Amino acid sequence: MKVQTKWFGEIEVSEDKIITFDKGIIGFEDWRKYTLVYDAEKEENISIIWLQAIDEPTLALPVMKPEFVYETYDPVVEDELLKSLGDDIQDDNIRVYCALTVPQDITKMTINLKAPIIVDFDTMKGIQLIADNSEYQVRYPIYDILKKEEN
């Protein structure tokens, strides 16, 4: 299927690469189908990935695996909420991403550790949850951490 995007032009997305969020994503509840866009050649070392809405060309959220900036990231969420991903959840098929906020002044870039996006790549279902961890911030500063990783 061809998907029109604002940032990446027209991209080809196979049906098995579409992630369905039954409840949408916080703030974007009307859009339920997304795909991940990234440089496949750098897949192992990639830090920022784009969660691109299938039906809205202008909606692409920058996300990253939280371990890149918070090594011990381990969100506490209710098991009941994870059931929407499927009945037989296997840890090795689950990926956790966190949304980034990238303002014009990129030195103020933050990651939302409080509301992880969890994707089950077996069922291709996703959900965004609120972590019960009190130490996780909605706007955790990451520019200095990423800059250090670059060097």
PDB file of C-alpha atoms in Angstrom:
ATOM      1  CA  MET A   1       0.000   0.000   0.000  1.00  0.00           C
ATOM      2  CA  LYS A   2       1.237   3.494  -0.784  1.00  0.00           C
ATOM      3  CA  VAL A   3       1.062   6.011   2.062  1.00  0.00           C
ATOM      4  CA  GLN A   4       1.374   9.747   1.548  1.00  0.00           C
ATOM      5  CA  THR A   5       3.440  11.508   4.213  1.00  0.00           C
ATOM      6  CA  LYS A   6       4.425  15.108   4.756  1.00  0.00           C
ATOM      7  CA  TRP A   7       7.989  14.391   5.870  1.00  0.00           C
ATOM      8  CA  PHE A   8       8.954  11.307   3.851  1.00  0.00           C
ATOM      9  CA  GLY A   9       6.936  11.730   0.653  1.00  0.00           C
ATOM     10  CA  GLU A  10       5.122   8.683  -0.643  1.00  0.00           C
ATOM     11  CA  ILE A  11       6.227   5.468   1.067  1.00  0.00           C
ATOM     12  CA  GLU A  12       5.385   1.846   0.441  1.00  0.00           C
ATOM     13  CA  VAL A  13       4.008   0.058   3.525  1.00  0.00           C
ATOM     14  CA  SER A  14       3.114  -3.618   3.506  1.00  0.00           C
ATOM     15  CA  GLU A  15       0.007  -4.621   5.455  1.00  0.00           C
ATOM     16  CA  ASP A  16       2.094  -6.648   7.917  1.00  0.00           C
ATOM     17  CA  LYS A  17       3.952  -3.469   8.965  1.00  0.00           C
ATOM     18  CA  ILE A  18       0.831  -1.610  10.095  1.00  0.00           C
ATOM     19  CA  ILE A  19       0.445  -1.219  13.853  1.00  0.00           C
ATOM     20  CA  THR A  20      -3.115  -0.791  15.125  1.00  0.00           C
ATOM     21  CA  PHE A  21      -3.783   1.245  18.259  1.00  0.00           C
ATOM     22  CA  ASP A  22      -7.373   0.347  19.196  1.00  0.00           C
ATOM     23  CA  LYS A  23      -7.629   3.412  21.440  1.00  0.00           C
ATOM     24  CA  GLY A  24      -5.356   5.661  19.414  1.00  0.00           C
ATOM     25  CA  ILE A  25      -2.460   7.526  20.994  1.00  0.00           C
ATOM     26  CA  ILE A  26      -2.899  10.150  23.693  1.00  0.00           C
ATOM     27  CA  GLY A  27      -3.851  13.378  21.942  1.00  0.00           C
ATOM     28  CA  PHE A  28      -4.363  11.574  18.618  1.00  0.00           C
ATOM     29  CA  GLU A  29      -7.248   9.234  19.404  1.00  0.00           C
ATOM     30  CA  ASP A  30      -8.813   9.615  15.932  1.00  0.00           C
ATOM     31  CA  TRP A  31      -5.877   7.938  14.173  1.00  0.00           C
ATOM     32  CA  ARG A  32      -5.459   4.253  14.898  1.00  0.00           C
ATOM     33  CA  LYS A  33      -3.107   2.870  12.239  1.00  0.00           C
ATOM     34  CA  TYR A  34       0.614   3.640  12.124  1.00  0.00           C
ATOM     35  CA  THR A  35       3.873   2.329  10.768  1.00  0.00           C
ATOM     36  CA  LEU A  36       7.456   2.818  11.881  1.00  0.00           C
ATOM     37  CA  VAL A  37       9.702   4.778   9.524  1.00  0.00           C
ATOM     38  CA  TYR A  38      13.485   4.620   9.902  1.00  0.00           C
ATOM     39  CA  ASP A  39      16.687   4.104   7.954  1.00  0.00           C
ATOM     40  CA  ALA A  40      16.751   0.306   7.515  1.00  0.00           C
ATOM     41  CA  GLU A  41      20.502   0.328   6.862  1.00  0.00           C
ATOM     42  CA  LYS A  42      21.110   1.715  10.346  1.00  0.00           C
ATOM     43  CA  GLU A  43      18.444  -0.376  12.104  1.00  0.00           C
ATOM     44  CA  GLU A  44      20.748  -1.647  14.879  1.00  0.00           C
ATOM     45  CA  ASN A  45      22.125   1.792  15.795  1.00  0.00           C
ATOM     46  CA  ILE A  46      19.120   3.951  15.112  1.00  0.00           C
ATOM     47  CA  SER A  47      17.977   6.131  17.950  1.00  0.00           C
ATOM     48  CA  ILE A  48      15.068   8.156  16.539  1.00  0.00           C
ATOM     49  CA  ILE A  49      12.251   6.387  14.703  1.00  0.00           C
ATOM     50  CA  TRP A  50       9.081   7.962  13.299  1.00  0.00           C
ATOM     51  CA  LEU A  51       5.641   6.628  14.167  1.00  0.00           C
ATOM     52  CA  GLN A  52       3.818   7.663  10.994  1.00  0.00           C
ATOM     53  CA  ALA A  53       0.011   7.689  10.863  1.00  0.00           C
ATOM     54  CA  ILE A  54      -1.306   5.780   7.847  1.00  0.00           C
ATOM     55  CA  ASP A  55      -4.383   7.984   7.319  1.00  0.00           C
ATOM     56  CA  GLU A  56      -2.936  11.398   8.218  1.00  0.00           C
ATOM     57  CA  PRO A  57       0.109  12.526   6.189  1.00  0.00           C
ATOM     58  CA  THR A  58       1.048  15.295   8.640  1.00  0.00           C
ATOM     59  CA  LEU A  59       1.051  13.059  11.745  1.00  0.00           C
ATOM     60  CA  ALA A  60       4.481  11.553  12.400  1.00  0.00           C
ATOM     61  CA  LEU A  61       5.695  11.294  15.982  1.00  0.00           C
ATOM     62  CA  PRO A  62       9.406  10.984  16.708  1.00  0.00           C
ATOM     63  CA  VAL A  63       9.922   8.104  19.139  1.00  0.00           C
ATOM     64  CA  MET A  64      12.871   6.200  20.510  1.00  0.00           C
ATOM     65  CA  LYS A  65      13.644   3.211  22.646  1.00  0.00           C
ATOM     66  CA  PRO A  66      13.954   4.679  26.135  1.00  0.00           C
ATOM     67  CA  GLU A  67      17.026   2.578  26.968  1.00  0.00           C
ATOM     68  CA  PHE A  68      19.087   4.920  24.759  1.00  0.00           C
ATOM     69  CA  VAL A  69      18.703   7.664  27.365  1.00  0.00           C
ATOM     70  CA  TYR A  70      17.545   5.844  30.519  1.00  0.00           C
ATOM     71  CA  GLU A  71      19.338   2.494  30.799  1.00  0.00           C
ATOM     72  CA  THR A  72      17.225   1.102  33.643  1.00  0.00           C
ATOM     73  CA  TYR A  73      13.865   2.086  32.141  1.00  0.00           C
ATOM     74  CA  ASP A  74      11.239  -0.352  33.408  1.00  0.00           C
ATOM     75  CA  PRO A  75       7.709   1.081  33.352  1.00  0.00           C
ATOM     76  CA  VAL A  76       5.228  -0.312  35.839  1.00  0.00           C
ATOM     77  CA  VAL A  77       1.843  -0.781  34.160  1.00  0.00           C
ATOM     78  CA  GLU A  78      -1.231  -2.817  35.010  1.00  0.00           C
ATOM     79  CA  ASP A  79      -1.172  -6.241  33.331  1.00  0.00           C
ATOM     80  CA  GLU A  80      -4.875  -5.840  32.594  1.00  0.00           C
ATOM     81  CA  LEU A  81      -4.120  -2.922  30.271  1.00  0.00           C
ATOM     82  CA  LEU A  82      -1.634  -4.991  28.272  1.00  0.00           C
ATOM     83  CA  LYS A  83      -4.317  -7.566  27.425  1.00  0.00           C
ATOM     84  CA  SER A  84      -5.465  -5.393  24.523  1.00  0.00           C
ATOM     85  CA  LEU A  85      -2.203  -6.349  22.768  1.00  0.00           C
ATOM     86  CA  GLY A  86      -3.179 -10.020  22.655  1.00  0.00           C
ATOM     87  CA  ASP A  87      -3.649 -13.103  24.790  1.00  0.00           C
ATOM     88  CA  ASP A  88      -0.174 -14.597  24.511  1.00  0.00           C
ATOM     89  CA  ILE A  89       2.281 -11.741  25.021  1.00  0.00           C
ATOM     90  CA  GLN A  90       5.922 -12.791  24.574  1.00  0.00           C
ATOM     91  CA  ASP A  91       8.536 -10.385  25.923  1.00  0.00           C
ATOM     92  CA  ASP A  92      10.847 -10.852  22.940  1.00  0.00           C
ATOM     93  CA  ASN A  93       8.121  -9.600  20.567  1.00  0.00           C
ATOM     94  CA  ILE A  94       7.326  -6.494  22.613  1.00  0.00           C
ATOM     95  CA  ARG A  95       9.030  -3.154  21.955  1.00  0.00           C
ATOM     96  CA  VAL A  96       8.696  -0.074  24.104  1.00  0.00           C
ATOM     97  CA  TYR A  97       9.040   3.398  22.626  1.00  0.00           C
ATOM     98  CA  CYS A  98       8.687   6.851  24.115  1.00  0.00           C
ATOM     99  CA  ALA A  99       7.608   9.985  22.276  1.00  0.00           C
ATOM    100  CA  LEU A 100      10.015  12.873  21.850  1.00  0.00           C
ATOM    101  CA  THR A 101       9.331  16.579  21.913  1.00  0.00           C
ATOM    102  CA  VAL A 102      11.725  18.408  19.626  1.00  0.00           C
ATOM    103  CA  PRO A 103      11.270  22.175  19.914  1.00  0.00           C
ATOM    104  CA  GLN A 104      12.926  24.699  17.631  1.00  0.00           C
ATOM    105  CA  ASP A 105      15.779  24.923  20.155  1.00  0.00           C
ATOM    106  CA  ILE A 106      16.848  21.270  20.042  1.00  0.00           C
ATOM    107  CA  THR A 107      18.899  21.668  23.208  1.00  0.00           C
ATOM    108  CA  LYS A 108      15.512  21.570  24.971  1.00  0.00           C
ATOM    109  CA  MET A 109      14.569  18.182  23.443  1.00  0.00           C
ATOM    110  CA  THR A 110      12.740  15.854  25.856  1.00  0.00           C
ATOM    111  CA  ILE A 111      11.394  12.314  26.009  1.00  0.00           C
ATOM    112  CA  ASN A 112       8.105  11.309  27.626  1.00  0.00           C
ATOM    113  CA  LEU A 113       9.055   8.483  29.981  1.00  0.00           C
ATOM    114  CA  LYS A 114       5.683   8.673  31.754  1.00  0.00           C
ATOM    115  CA  ALA A 115       3.573   7.461  28.793  1.00  0.00           C
ATOM    116  CA  PRO A 116       5.350   4.618  26.969  1.00  0.00           C
ATOM    117  CA  ILE A 117       4.089   3.288  23.652  1.00  0.00           C
ATOM    118  CA  ILE A 118       4.118  -0.498  23.703  1.00  0.00           C
ATOM    119  CA  VAL A 119       3.963  -2.542  20.494  1.00  0.00           C
ATOM    120  CA  ASP A 120       3.508  -6.293  20.172  1.00  0.00           C
ATOM    121  CA  PHE A 121       5.103  -7.263  16.858  1.00  0.00           C
ATOM    122  CA  ASP A 122       3.304 -10.639  16.849  1.00  0.00           C
ATOM    123  CA  THR A 123      -0.166  -9.107  16.820  1.00  0.00           C
ATOM    124  CA  MET A 124       0.924  -5.714  15.382  1.00  0.00           C
ATOM    125  CA  LYS A 125      -1.112  -4.023  18.079  1.00  0.00           C
ATOM    126  CA  GLY A 126       0.020  -1.047  20.095  1.00  0.00           C
ATOM    127  CA  ILE A 127      -1.082   0.836  23.166  1.00  0.00           C
ATOM    128  CA  GLN A 128       0.065   3.920  24.990  1.00  0.00           C
ATOM    129  CA  LEU A 129      -0.090   3.664  28.775  1.00  0.00           C
ATOM    130  CA  ILE A 130       0.689   5.811  31.765  1.00  0.00           C
ATOM    131  CA  ALA A 131       3.518   4.280  33.829  1.00  0.00           C
ATOM    132  CA  ASP A 132       2.941   4.119  37.574  1.00  0.00           C
ATOM    133  CA  ASN A 133       6.617   4.942  38.225  1.00  0.00           C
ATOM    134  CA  SER A 134       6.733   8.259  40.092  1.00  0.00           C
ATOM    135  CA  GLU A 135      10.319   8.958  38.979  1.00  0.00           C
ATOM    136  CA  TYR A 136       9.426   9.059  35.265  1.00  0.00           C
ATOM    137  CA  GLN A 137       8.852  12.508  33.838  1.00  0.00           C
ATOM    138  CA  VAL A 138       6.700  13.629  30.934  1.00  0.00           C
ATOM    139  CA  ARG A 139       9.533  15.934  29.817  1.00  0.00           C
ATOM    140  CA  TYR A 140      12.844  14.254  30.619  1.00  0.00           C
ATOM    141  CA  PRO A 141      15.693  16.307  29.045  1.00  0.00           C
ATOM    142  CA  ILE A 142      17.811  14.238  26.640  1.00  0.00           C
ATOM    143  CA  TYR A 143      19.836  16.577  24.425  1.00  0.00           C
ATOM    144  CA  ASP A 144      23.021  16.271  26.502  1.00  0.00           C
ATOM    145  CA  ILE A 145      22.650  12.485  26.703  1.00  0.00           C
ATOM    146  CA  LEU A 146      22.268  12.139  22.924  1.00  0.00           C
ATOM    147  CA  LYS A 147      25.139  14.541  22.289  1.00  0.00           C
ATOM    148  CA  LYS A 148      27.394  12.436  24.531  1.00  0.00           C
ATOM    149  CA  GLU A 149      26.367   9.237  22.679  1.00  0.00           C
ATOM    150  CA  GLU A 150      27.284  10.875  19.385  1.00  0.00           C
ATOM    151  CA  ASN A 151      30.905  11.313  20.438  1.00  0.00           C
TER     152      ASN A 151
END
